[in-house]
Coordinates of C-alpha atoms (C1' of nucleotides) in Angstrom, one line a residue:
Chain A
X1 CA 0.0 0.0 0.0
X2 CA 2.4 2.6 1.1
X3 CA 5.8 2.8 -0.6
X4 CA 7.5 3.0 2.8
X5 CA 6.6 2.2 6.3
X6 CA 5.5 5.3 8.2
X7 CA 5.8 5.3 11.9
X8 CA 3.8 7.7 13.9
X9 CA 5.2 9.2 17.1
X10 CA 3.6 7.5 20.0
X11 CA 2.3 9.4 23.0
X12 CA 1.3 7.8 26.2
X13 CA -2.5 7.6 26.5
X14 CA -3.8 7.6 30.0
X15 CA -6.1 4.8 31.0
X16 CA -8.9 7.1 32.1
X17 CA -8.7 8.7 28.7
X18 CA -9.4 5.5 27.0
X19 CA -12.5 5.1 29.1
X20 CA -13.6 8.6 28.1
X21 CA -13.1 7.8 24.5
X22 CA -15.1 4.6 24.7
X23 CA -18.0 6.3 26.3
X24 CA -17.9 9.2 24.0
X25 CA -17.7 6.9 21.1
X26 CA -20.7 4.9 22.2
X27 CA -22.7 8.1 22.4
X28 CA -21.4 9.4 19.1
X29 CA -22.4 6.1 17.4
X30 CA -25.8 6.3 19.0
X31 CA -25.4 3.2 21.1
X32 CA -25.9 5.4 24.2
X33 CA -28.6 8.1 24.0
X34 CA -29.5 11.0 26.3
X35 CA -31.6 9.9 29.2
X36 CA -30.1 6.4 29.3
X37 CA -27.9 5.3 32.1
X38 CA -24.3 4.1 32.4
X39 CA -23.6 1.1 34.6
X40 CA -22.6 1.9 38.2
X41 CA -19.0 2.8 38.9
X42 CA -18.3 -0.6 40.4
X43 CA -19.9 -2.3 37.4
X44 CA -17.8 -0.1 35.1
X45 CA -14.7 -1.1 37.1
X46 CA -15.5 -4.7 36.2
X47 CA -16.2 -4.0 32.5
X48 CA -13.2 -1.8 31.9
X49 CA -10.9 -3.8 34.0
X50 CA -9.6 -0.6 35.6
X51 CA -9.6 0.5 39.2
X52 CA -12.3 2.6 40.6
X53 CA -10.0 5.6 40.9
X54 CA -9.4 5.5 37.1
X55 CA -13.1 5.0 36.3
X56 CA -14.0 7.9 38.5
X57 CA -11.5 10.2 36.8
X58 CA -13.0 9.3 33.5
X59 CA -16.5 10.0 34.8
X60 CA -15.3 13.3 36.2
X61 CA -14.0 14.3 32.8
X62 CA -17.2 13.2 31.1
X63 CA -19.2 15.1 33.7
X64 CA -17.2 18.3 33.3
X65 CA -17.8 18.3 29.6
X66 CA -21.5 17.9 30.1
X67 CA -21.8 14.4 28.8
X68 CA -23.0 12.6 31.8
X69 CA -24.2 13.5 35.3
X70 CA -23.7 11.5 38.5
X71 CA -26.0 11.6 41.4
X72 CA -25.1 10.1 44.8
X73 CA -27.4 7.2 45.7
X74 CA -29.0 6.9 42.3
X75 CA -29.5 3.2 41.8
X76 CA -29.7 3.6 38.0
X77 CA -26.1 4.9 37.6
X78 CA -24.8 8.0 35.8
X79 CA -27.2 9.6 33.4
X80 CA -26.3 10.4 29.8
X81 CA -27.2 14.0 29.3
X82 CA -28.6 15.7 26.2
X83 CA -26.2 18.0 24.5
X84 CA -26.1 21.5 25.9
X85 CA -24.4 24.7 24.9
X86 CA -23.4 25.5 28.4
X87 CA -19.9 24.1 28.1
X88 CA -19.5 25.9 24.8
X89 CA -20.6 29.1 26.5
X90 CA -18.2 28.4 29.4
X91 CA -15.3 28.1 27.0
X92 CA -16.2 31.3 25.2
X93 CA -16.4 33.1 28.5
X94 CA -12.9 31.9 29.3
X95 CA -11.8 33.2 25.9
X96 CA -13.3 36.6 26.6
X97 CA -11.8 37.0 30.0
X98 CA -8.6 35.1 30.0
X99 CA -7.3 36.2 26.7
X100 CA -6.3 39.7 25.9
X101 CA -9.6 40.7 24.4
X102 CA -10.2 44.4 24.6
X103 CA -13.6 46.0 25.3
X104 CA -13.4 47.3 21.7
X105 CA -13.0 43.7 20.4
X106 CA -16.0 42.6 22.5
X107 CA -18.2 45.4 21.2
X108 CA -17.1 44.9 17.6
X109 CA -18.0 41.3 18.0
X110 CA -21.3 42.1 19.6
X111 CA -22.1 44.5 16.7
X112 CA -21.4 41.7 14.2
X113 CA -23.4 39.1 16.0
X114 CA -26.3 41.2 17.0
X115 CA -26.7 42.8 13.7
X116 CA -26.6 39.4 12.0
X117 CA -29.2 38.1 14.4
X118 CA -31.4 41.0 13.6
X119 CA -31.0 40.5 9.9
X120 CA -31.9 36.9 10.1
X121 CA -34.7 37.6 12.5
X122 CA -36.2 40.2 10.2
X123 CA -36.2 37.7 7.4
X124 CA -37.2 34.5 9.2
X125 CA -39.3 35.5 12.1
X126 CA -42.7 34.0 12.7
X127 CA -45.5 36.0 14.1
X128 CA -45.2 34.2 17.4
X129 CA -41.6 35.2 17.7
X130 CA -42.5 38.8 16.9
X131 CA -45.1 38.7 19.6
X132 CA -42.4 37.6 22.1
X133 CA -40.2 40.5 21.1
X134 CA -43.1 42.9 21.5
X135 CA -43.8 41.6 24.9
X136 CA -40.2 42.0 26.0
X137 CA -40.2 45.5 24.6
X138 CA -43.3 46.2 26.7
X139 CA -41.4 44.8 29.8
X140 CA -38.6 47.2 29.0
X141 CA -40.9 50.2 28.8
X142 CA -42.5 49.1 32.1
X143 CA -39.2 48.7 33.8
X144 CA -37.9 52.1 32.7
X145 CA -39.1 53.5 36.0
X146 CA -38.2 50.5 38.0
X147 CA -34.5 51.0 37.7
X148 CA -31.6 49.8 35.6
X149 CA -31.5 46.2 36.8
X150 CA -35.0 45.4 35.7
X151 CA -34.6 47.3 32.5
X152 CA -31.4 45.5 31.7
X153 CA -33.0 42.2 32.3
X154 CA -35.8 43.0 29.9
X155 CA -33.2 44.3 27.4
X156 CA -31.4 41.0 27.6
X157 CA -34.6 39.1 27.1
X158 CA -35.3 41.1 23.9
X159 CA -32.0 40.4 22.4
X160 CA -32.4 36.7 23.3
X161 CA -35.8 36.7 21.6
X162 CA -34.2 38.2 18.5
X163 CA -31.4 35.7 18.5
X164 CA -33.9 32.9 19.0
X165 CA -35.9 34.1 16.0
X166 CA -32.7 34.1 13.9
X167 CA -32.9 30.4 14.1
X168 CA -29.2 30.0 14.6
X169 CA -28.2 28.5 17.8
X170 CA -24.5 29.5 17.4
X171 CA -25.5 33.1 17.0
X172 CA -27.7 32.8 20.0
X173 CA -25.0 31.3 22.3
X174 CA -22.2 33.5 21.2
X175 CA -24.3 36.6 21.3
X176 CA -25.4 35.7 24.8
X177 CA -21.9 35.1 26.1
X178 CA -20.4 38.2 24.5
X179 CA -23.2 40.4 25.8
X180 CA -22.6 39.1 29.2
X181 CA -18.9 39.8 28.9
X182 CA -19.5 43.4 27.8
X183 CA -22.0 44.0 30.5
X184 CA -19.8 42.6 33.2
X185 CA -17.1 45.0 32.1
X186 CA -19.2 48.2 32.1
X187 CA -22.4 47.6 33.9
X188 CA -21.1 49.4 36.9
X189 CA -20.4 52.5 34.9
X190 CA -23.8 52.4 33.4
X191 CA -25.5 51.8 36.7
X192 CA -23.8 54.8 38.2
X193 CA -24.4 57.1 35.3
X194 CA -26.3 60.1 36.6
X195 CA -28.3 60.2 33.4
X196 CA -29.3 56.6 33.5
X197 CA -32.9 57.5 32.9
X198 CA -31.9 59.3 29.7
X199 CA -29.8 56.4 28.6
X200 CA -32.7 54.0 29.2
X201 CA -35.2 56.1 27.1
X202 CA -32.6 56.4 24.4
X203 CA -32.1 52.7 24.4
X204 CA -35.9 52.3 24.4
X205 CA -36.2 54.3 21.2
X206 CA -33.4 52.3 19.6
X207 CA -35.1 49.0 20.4
X208 CA -38.4 50.1 19.1
X209 CA -36.8 51.2 15.8
X210 CA -35.3 47.8 15.5
X211 CA -38.5 46.0 16.3
X212 CA -40.3 48.0 13.7
X213 CA -37.8 47.0 11.0
X214 CA -38.1 43.3 12.1
X215 CA -41.9 43.6 11.9
X216 CA -41.6 45.0 8.4
X217 CA -39.1 42.3 7.5
X218 CA -36.5 44.8 6.5
X219 CA -33.5 42.6 6.9
X220 CA -30.8 45.0 5.8
X221 CA -32.3 47.9 7.8
X222 CA -32.6 45.9 11.0
X223 CA -28.9 44.9 10.7
X224 CA -27.8 48.4 10.0
X225 CA -29.8 50.0 12.8
X226 CA -28.7 47.4 15.2
X227 CA -25.0 48.1 14.5
X228 CA -25.6 51.8 14.9
X229 CA -27.5 51.5 18.1
X230 CA -24.8 49.4 19.7
X231 CA -22.2 51.9 18.5
X232 CA -24.1 54.8 19.9
X233 CA -24.7 53.0 23.2
X234 CA -21.2 51.7 23.8
X235 CA -18.7 53.7 21.8
X236 CA -18.2 56.2 24.6
X237 CA -16.8 53.5 26.8
X238 CA -14.1 52.7 24.2
X239 CA -11.0 54.8 24.1
X240 CA -11.1 57.0 21.1
X241 CA -8.0 55.4 19.6
X242 CA -9.7 52.1 19.4
X243 CA -13.0 53.2 17.9
X244 CA -11.9 52.8 14.3
X245 CA -13.0 49.1 14.1
X246 CA -16.4 49.9 15.4
X247 CA -16.8 52.6 12.8
X248 CA -15.7 50.2 10.1
X249 CA -18.6 48.0 10.9
X250 CA -21.2 50.7 10.5
X251 CA -21.1 50.2 6.7
X252 CA -21.7 53.8 6.1
X253 CA -18.3 55.5 6.1
X254 CA -18.6 56.7 2.5
X255 CA -22.1 58.1 3.0
X256 CA -21.6 61.3 5.0
X257 CA -25.0 62.5 3.6
X258 CA -28.2 60.6 4.3
X259 CA -30.4 59.8 7.2
X260 CA -27.7 59.5 9.9
X261 CA -30.3 60.4 12.3
Chain B
X1 CA -30.3 45.6 55.0
X2 CA -32.9 43.3 53.5
X3 CA -36.4 43.5 54.8
X4 CA -36.6 39.8 55.1
X5 CA -34.1 37.0 55.3
X6 CA -33.7 35.3 51.9
X7 CA -32.6 31.7 51.9
X8 CA -31.1 30.3 48.8
X9 CA -31.7 26.7 47.8
X10 CA -28.5 24.7 48.5
X11 CA -27.1 22.2 46.1
X12 CA -24.4 19.9 47.2
X13 CA -21.0 20.9 45.8
X14 CA -18.5 18.2 45.2
X15 CA -15.2 18.6 46.9
X16 CA -13.2 18.2 43.6
X17 CA -15.4 21.0 42.1
X18 CA -14.3 23.4 44.8
X19 CA -10.7 22.7 44.0
X20 CA -11.4 23.3 40.3
X21 CA -13.1 26.6 41.1
X22 CA -10.2 27.7 43.2
X23 CA -7.6 27.0 40.5
X24 CA -9.8 28.5 37.8
X25 CA -10.3 31.5 40.0
X26 CA -6.6 32.0 40.6
X27 CA -6.0 31.9 36.9
X28 CA -8.9 34.3 36.1
X29 CA -7.5 36.7 38.7
X30 CA -4.1 36.5 37.1
X31 CA -2.5 35.0 40.2
X32 CA -1.6 32.0 38.0
X33 CA -0.4 32.6 34.5
X34 CA 0.2 30.3 31.6
X35 CA 3.6 28.6 31.8
X36 CA 3.6 28.7 35.6
X37 CA 3.3 25.5 37.6
X38 CA 0.9 24.1 40.1
X39 CA 2.3 22.4 43.2
X40 CA 2.6 18.7 43.0
X41 CA -0.4 16.6 43.6
X42 CA 0.9 15.6 47.1
X43 CA 1.5 19.2 47.9
X44 CA -2.0 20.1 46.7
X45 CA -3.3 17.4 49.0
X46 CA -1.7 19.2 51.9
X47 CA -2.9 22.7 50.8
X48 CA -6.5 21.8 50.0
X49 CA -6.8 19.3 52.8
X50 CA -8.4 16.8 50.5
X51 CA -7.3 13.3 49.6
X52 CA -5.2 12.6 46.6
X53 CA -8.1 11.0 44.7
X54 CA -10.1 14.2 45.1
X55 CA -7.2 16.4 44.0
X56 CA -6.6 14.2 41.1
X57 CA -10.2 14.3 40.0
X58 CA -10.0 18.0 40.0
X59 CA -6.8 17.9 38.0
X60 CA -8.4 15.6 35.5
X61 CA -11.3 18.1 35.0
X62 CA -8.8 21.0 34.6
X63 CA -6.8 18.9 32.2
X64 CA -9.8 18.0 30.1
X65 CA -10.8 21.6 29.7
X66 CA -7.3 22.5 28.6
X67 CA -6.4 24.6 31.7
X68 CA -3.5 22.5 32.9
X69 CA -1.4 19.6 31.7
X70 CA 0.2 16.9 33.9
X71 CA 3.3 15.1 32.9
X72 CA 4.4 12.0 34.7
X73 CA 7.7 12.5 36.5
X74 CA 7.8 16.3 36.0
X75 CA 9.3 17.6 39.2
X76 CA 7.8 21.1 38.5
X77 CA 4.3 19.9 38.8
X78 CA 1.3 20.4 36.5
X79 CA 1.7 23.3 34.0
X80 CA -0.8 26.0 33.5
X81 CA -1.5 26.2 29.8
X82 CA -2.3 29.2 27.6
X83 CA -5.8 29.4 26.3
X84 CA -6.3 27.0 23.4
X85 CA -9.1 26.9 20.9
X86 CA -9.0 23.1 20.7
X87 CA -11.5 22.5 23.4
X88 CA -13.7 25.2 21.9
X89 CA -13.5 23.4 18.6
X90 CA -14.1 20.1 20.2
X91 CA -17.3 21.3 21.8
X92 CA -18.5 22.8 18.6
X93 CA -17.9 19.7 16.6
X94 CA -19.7 17.7 19.3
X95 CA -22.7 20.1 18.9
X96 CA -22.7 19.6 15.2
X97 CA -22.5 15.8 15.6
X98 CA -25.4 15.9 18.0
X99 CA -27.5 17.7 15.4
X100 CA -28.0 20.6 17.7
X101 CA -26.2 22.8 15.1
X102 CA -26.9 22.2 11.5
X103 CA -24.4 22.6 8.7
X104 CA -26.5 25.6 7.6
X105 CA -26.1 27.2 11.0
X106 CA -22.3 26.7 10.8
X107 CA -22.1 28.2 7.3
X108 CA -24.3 31.1 8.2
X109 CA -22.1 31.8 11.1
X110 CA -19.0 31.4 9.0
X111 CA -20.4 33.9 6.5
X112 CA -21.0 36.4 9.3
X113 CA -17.6 36.0 10.8
X114 CA -15.6 35.9 7.7
X115 CA -17.3 38.8 6.0
X116 CA -16.8 40.9 9.1
X117 CA -13.2 39.9 9.2
X118 CA -12.8 41.0 5.6
X119 CA -14.6 44.3 6.3
X120 CA -12.3 45.1 9.1
X121 CA -9.2 43.9 7.3
X122 CA -10.0 46.1 4.3
X123 CA -10.2 49.1 6.6
X124 CA -7.4 48.4 9.1
X125 CA -4.9 46.3 7.3
X126 CA -1.2 47.4 7.2
X127 CA 0.9 46.9 4.2
X128 CA 2.8 44.1 5.9
X129 CA -0.5 42.2 6.6
X130 CA -1.4 42.7 2.9
X131 CA 1.9 41.2 1.9
X132 CA 1.2 38.2 4.1
X133 CA -2.2 37.7 2.4
X134 CA -0.6 38.0 -1.0
X135 CA 2.0 35.4 -0.2
X136 CA -0.7 32.9 1.0
X137 CA -2.6 33.6 -2.2
X138 CA 0.5 32.8 -4.1
X139 CA 0.8 29.6 -2.1
X140 CA -2.7 28.7 -3.0
X141 CA -2.0 29.2 -6.7
X142 CA 1.1 27.1 -6.5
X143 CA -0.8 24.3 -4.6
X144 CA -3.7 24.2 -7.1
X145 CA -1.8 21.4 -8.9
X146 CA -0.5 19.8 -5.8
X147 CA -3.9 18.5 -4.7
X148 CA -6.7 19.5 -2.4
X149 CA -4.9 19.1 0.9
X150 CA -2.1 21.6 0.2
X151 CA -4.6 24.0 -1.4
X152 CA -6.9 23.8 1.6
X153 CA -4.0 24.5 3.9
X154 CA -3.1 27.6 2.0
X155 CA -6.7 28.6 1.9
X156 CA -6.9 28.3 5.7
X157 CA -3.7 30.4 6.0
X158 CA -5.2 33.1 3.8
X159 CA -8.3 33.4 5.9
X160 CA -6.2 33.4 9.1
X161 CA -4.2 36.2 7.6
X162 CA -7.3 38.2 7.0
X163 CA -8.7 37.5 10.4
X164 CA -5.3 38.5 11.9
X165 CA -5.5 41.8 10.0
X166 CA -9.0 42.4 11.3
X167 CA -7.3 43.0 14.6
X168 CA -10.0 41.2 16.5
X169 CA -8.9 38.1 18.3
X170 CA -12.4 37.0 19.0
X171 CA -13.2 37.1 15.3
X172 CA -10.0 35.3 14.6
X173 CA -10.6 32.4 17.1
X174 CA -14.2 31.9 16.3
X175 CA -13.6 32.0 12.6
X176 CA -10.9 29.5 12.9
X177 CA -13.0 27.1 15.0
X178 CA -16.1 27.4 12.9
X179 CA -14.1 26.9 9.7
X180 CA -12.6 23.8 11.2
X181 CA -16.0 22.5 12.1
X182 CA -17.4 23.1 8.6
X183 CA -14.4 21.5 6.9
X184 CA -14.5 18.4 9.1
X185 CA -18.1 17.9 8.1
X186 CA -17.7 18.2 4.3
X187 CA -14.0 17.9 3.5
X188 CA -14.6 14.3 2.5
X189 CA -17.2 15.4 0.0
X190 CA -15.0 18.0 -1.4
X191 CA -11.9 15.8 -1.6
X192 CA -13.9 13.2 -3.5
X193 CA -15.5 15.7 -5.9
X194 CA -14.6 14.8 -9.4
X195 CA -14.3 18.4 -10.4
X196 CA -12.1 19.4 -7.6
X197 CA -9.7 21.2 -10.0
X198 CA -12.6 23.3 -11.2
X199 CA -13.6 24.0 -7.6
X200 CA -10.1 25.1 -6.7
X201 CA -9.8 27.4 -9.6
X202 CA -13.2 28.9 -8.8
X203 CA -12.1 29.3 -5.2
X204 CA -8.9 30.9 -6.5
X205 CA -10.7 33.5 -8.4
X206 CA -12.9 34.3 -5.4
X207 CA -10.0 34.8 -3.2
X208 CA -8.2 37.1 -5.6
X209 CA -11.4 39.2 -5.9
X210 CA -11.4 39.6 -2.1
X211 CA -7.8 40.3 -1.9
X212 CA -8.1 43.1 -4.5
X213 CA -10.9 44.7 -2.5
X214 CA -8.9 44.5 0.7
X215 CA -5.9 46.0 -1.2
X216 CA -8.2 48.9 -2.3
X217 CA -9.5 49.3 1.2
X218 CA -13.1 48.6 0.0
X219 CA -14.5 47.5 3.3
X220 CA -18.1 47.1 2.2
X221 CA -17.2 45.4 -1.0
X222 CA -14.9 42.9 0.7
X223 CA -17.5 41.9 3.2
X224 CA -20.1 41.5 0.4
X225 CA -17.9 39.4 -1.9
X226 CA -16.8 37.3 1.1
X227 CA -20.4 36.4 1.9
X228 CA -21.2 35.6 -1.7
X229 CA -18.1 33.5 -2.2
X230 CA -18.8 31.4 0.8
X231 CA -22.4 31.0 -0.3
X232 CA -21.4 29.9 -3.8
X233 CA -18.8 27.5 -2.4
X234 CA -20.9 25.9 0.3
X235 CA -24.6 26.3 -0.4
X236 CA -24.8 23.2 -2.5
X237 CA -24.0 21.1 0.6
X238 CA -26.9 22.6 2.4
X239 CA -30.4 21.1 1.9
X240 CA -32.4 23.5 -0.2
X241 CA -35.0 24.0 2.5
X242 CA -32.3 25.4 4.8
X243 CA -30.7 27.8 2.4
X244 CA -33.0 30.7 3.2
X245 CA -30.8 32.0 6.2
X246 CA -27.8 31.9 3.9
X247 CA -29.5 34.0 1.3
X248 CA -30.7 36.4 4.0
X249 CA -27.1 37.2 4.8
X250 CA -26.2 38.1 1.2
X251 CA -27.7 41.6 1.7
X252 CA -28.9 41.6 -1.9
X253 CA -32.3 40.0 -1.9
X254 CA -34.0 43.0 -3.4
X255 CA -31.5 43.3 -6.2
X256 CA -32.3 40.6 -8.7
X257 CA -30.6 42.6 -11.4
X258 CA -26.9 43.4 -11.2
X259 CA -23.7 41.6 -11.4
X260 CA -24.7 38.4 -9.7
X261 CA -22.2 36.7 -11.8
Chain C
dT1 C1' 39.1 20.0 35.6
dC2 C1' 35.5 18.0 33.1
dC3 C1' 32.4 14.7 31.6
dA4 C1' 29.9 10.1 31.7
dG5 C1' 27.6 7.1 34.5
dG6 C1' 24.5 5.7 37.9
dT7 C1' 21.9 6.7 42.2
dT8 C1' 18.2 8.9 44.3
dA9 C1' 14.3 11.5 45.5
dC10 C1' 11.0 13.2 43.6
dT11 C1' 6.9 13.2 40.0
dG12 C1' 2.3 11.4 38.2
dG13 C1' -0.6 6.9 37.0
dT14 C1' -2.9 3.0 38.8
dA15 C1' -4.7 -0.4 42.0
dG16 C1' -7.6 -1.7 45.7
dG17 C1' -9.5 -1.3 50.2
dA18 C1' -12.4 1.1 53.5
dC19 C1' -15.9 4.1 55.2
dC20 C1' -19.7 7.5 54.9
dA21 C1' -24.1 9.5 53.5
dG22 C1' -27.4 9.4 50.7
dT23 C1' -31.4 6.9 47.8
dC24 C1' -34.6 3.5 46.8
dG25 C1' -37.3 -0.5 46.9
dA26 C1' -38.5 -4.9 49.2
dG27 C1' -40.7 -6.5 52.8
dC28 C1' -42.4 -6.3 57.3
dT29 C1' -45.8 -4.3 60.5
dG30 C1' -49.9 -2.2 61.8
Chain D
dC1 C1' -54.0 -2.2 52.2
dA2 C1' -51.2 2.0 54.1
dG3 C1' -47.1 3.2 56.3
dC4 C1' -42.7 2.4 58.1
dT5 C1' -38.4 0.1 58.6
dC6 C1' -34.5 -1.9 57.0
dG7 C1' -31.1 -3.4 53.9
dA8 C1' -28.8 -3.4 49.5
dC9 C1' -27.4 -0.5 46.7
dT10 C1' -25.4 4.2 44.9
dG11 C1' -21.7 7.8 44.5
dG12 C1' -18.2 10.8 47.4
dT13 C1' -14.1 10.7 49.9
dC14 C1' -10.1 9.0 52.2
dC15 C1' -6.2 5.9 52.6
dT16 C1' -2.1 3.1 51.5
dA17 C1' 0.6 1.0 48.3
dC18 C1' 3.2 0.2 44.2
dC19 C1' 4.9 1.3 39.5
dA20 C1' 7.2 4.0 35.9
dG21 C1' 8.9 8.0 34.5
dT22 C1' 11.9 12.3 35.1
dA23 C1' 15.6 15.2 36.5
dA24 C1' 18.9 16.6 39.5
dC25 C1' 22.6 15.2 42.1
dC26 C1' 26.4 12.6 43.1
dT27 C1' 30.4 9.7 42.0
dG28 C1' 33.8 7.8 39.4
dG29 C1' 37.1 7.9 35.8
dA30 C1' 39.6 10.5 32.2

DNA sequence: TCCAGGTTACTGGTAGGACCAGTCGAGCTG
DNA sequence: CAGCTCGACTGGTCCTACCAGTAACCTGGA
């Protein structure tokens, strides 16, 4: 077959890792489905021929990656979980906080994701999804006097509803994570802003604009406005020297004339 | 302070999880940086006051999430690793395998990320970065006869160069991960395509178009073409019923006339 | 003086035993 | 038949022990 024997570098594979691979493989091949149970630890010890310590280390790895869940005393054994985006979100969060990601990067990313979600939502939304957005907008309006926290929660709910309507779970998850990262970086500044009421009513107007465009199925307009709103809302927190990327995403650098509000 | 005492529902927290949290916290707070070492397992046993099994379970979890790496016999102890995209990529591919994320979702996301990277790169690129892109394009052209693998590698290098020039690490990492996920899902189909040479030369033209726009600093054009190229390249792999989101991202639904090739 | 060799004191990987606190169901008790 | 008790499980944690690897140190010879 090959014209010369090719040797691959060998790396030691831990025993617990083999167990993890076997379980993951069984799930990937559909032999083990969410809701089903693994044998008990002591039974796995017998099946794998490994010590309980090793089996447990494998189970901890599987548990940390959201594949299974162990409950003390459960006679049925560890449960195979349905796939969840939470570990993906956790990794993304690590990326945003551990790595050198600037606030400008986060906001750029947020502009990209949110505007895309708005574009897709405008095109693909159902009437039910539109109704959900409208109800969250109503909650925002109601919360405008209740204080920033309630307002912010309704705000988040609105963006989640839009992301949901986009139909793209990736967009949904990433958007959620990045928004959380941005808010955790500047929420204190917003909360302590003396003109928070003004900020909220400005934000209110912005959201209603977007909602109107989504209602009218104006995909391009919804994306455009979404980017601009985020820029207007967050740009002041970004050092002037780093605002260029944000401006580049506005799509309207060569149109000084026009309806720029 | 509070007008009534509020009790929170308690959930049992495993001991190994507390250890994981402490280590992750120390890294998040910057007290522990990549390249530094954790104390040895037996030393951690003393510090945490837990048994070695428990400490090891915590270390296995940290290892599986790419936070640390243990090497047998290393007198320096487990090493704190720099952030890696591999676990992120692994989670993403798991999601796609579990059918939680469709190929259409991945390609939509890729269109969003790649076009944004192109927009930013067109606006912010330095001449050096442009030179890097040009060299990868040259590599692609050279590899067009060498076969799909080399071509694909150069292709990846080009997109990485663009992402790098965008200046946004989030965009860079996510783009990289998503591209990897897409390729792992359909690379076999592409490699076995009988007209792979035609595909490559088509791809070649597309990339040169994009490069020209980045050279001319045409931000909007680069983003637009990037989306269209990806659509043309990948849409055929997506079931027709799921192509609507991809089309929605093309920004040109209301322009049936024009240079749609 | 310098270097090659082996010794040694660690490291992490694995095994297996023991005990505890839960959970659940079988079976006893009323 | 309802309710309770009890026992046989579960996973969580601890412990000791041994093995194989690594690297620094130590020792011998040149």
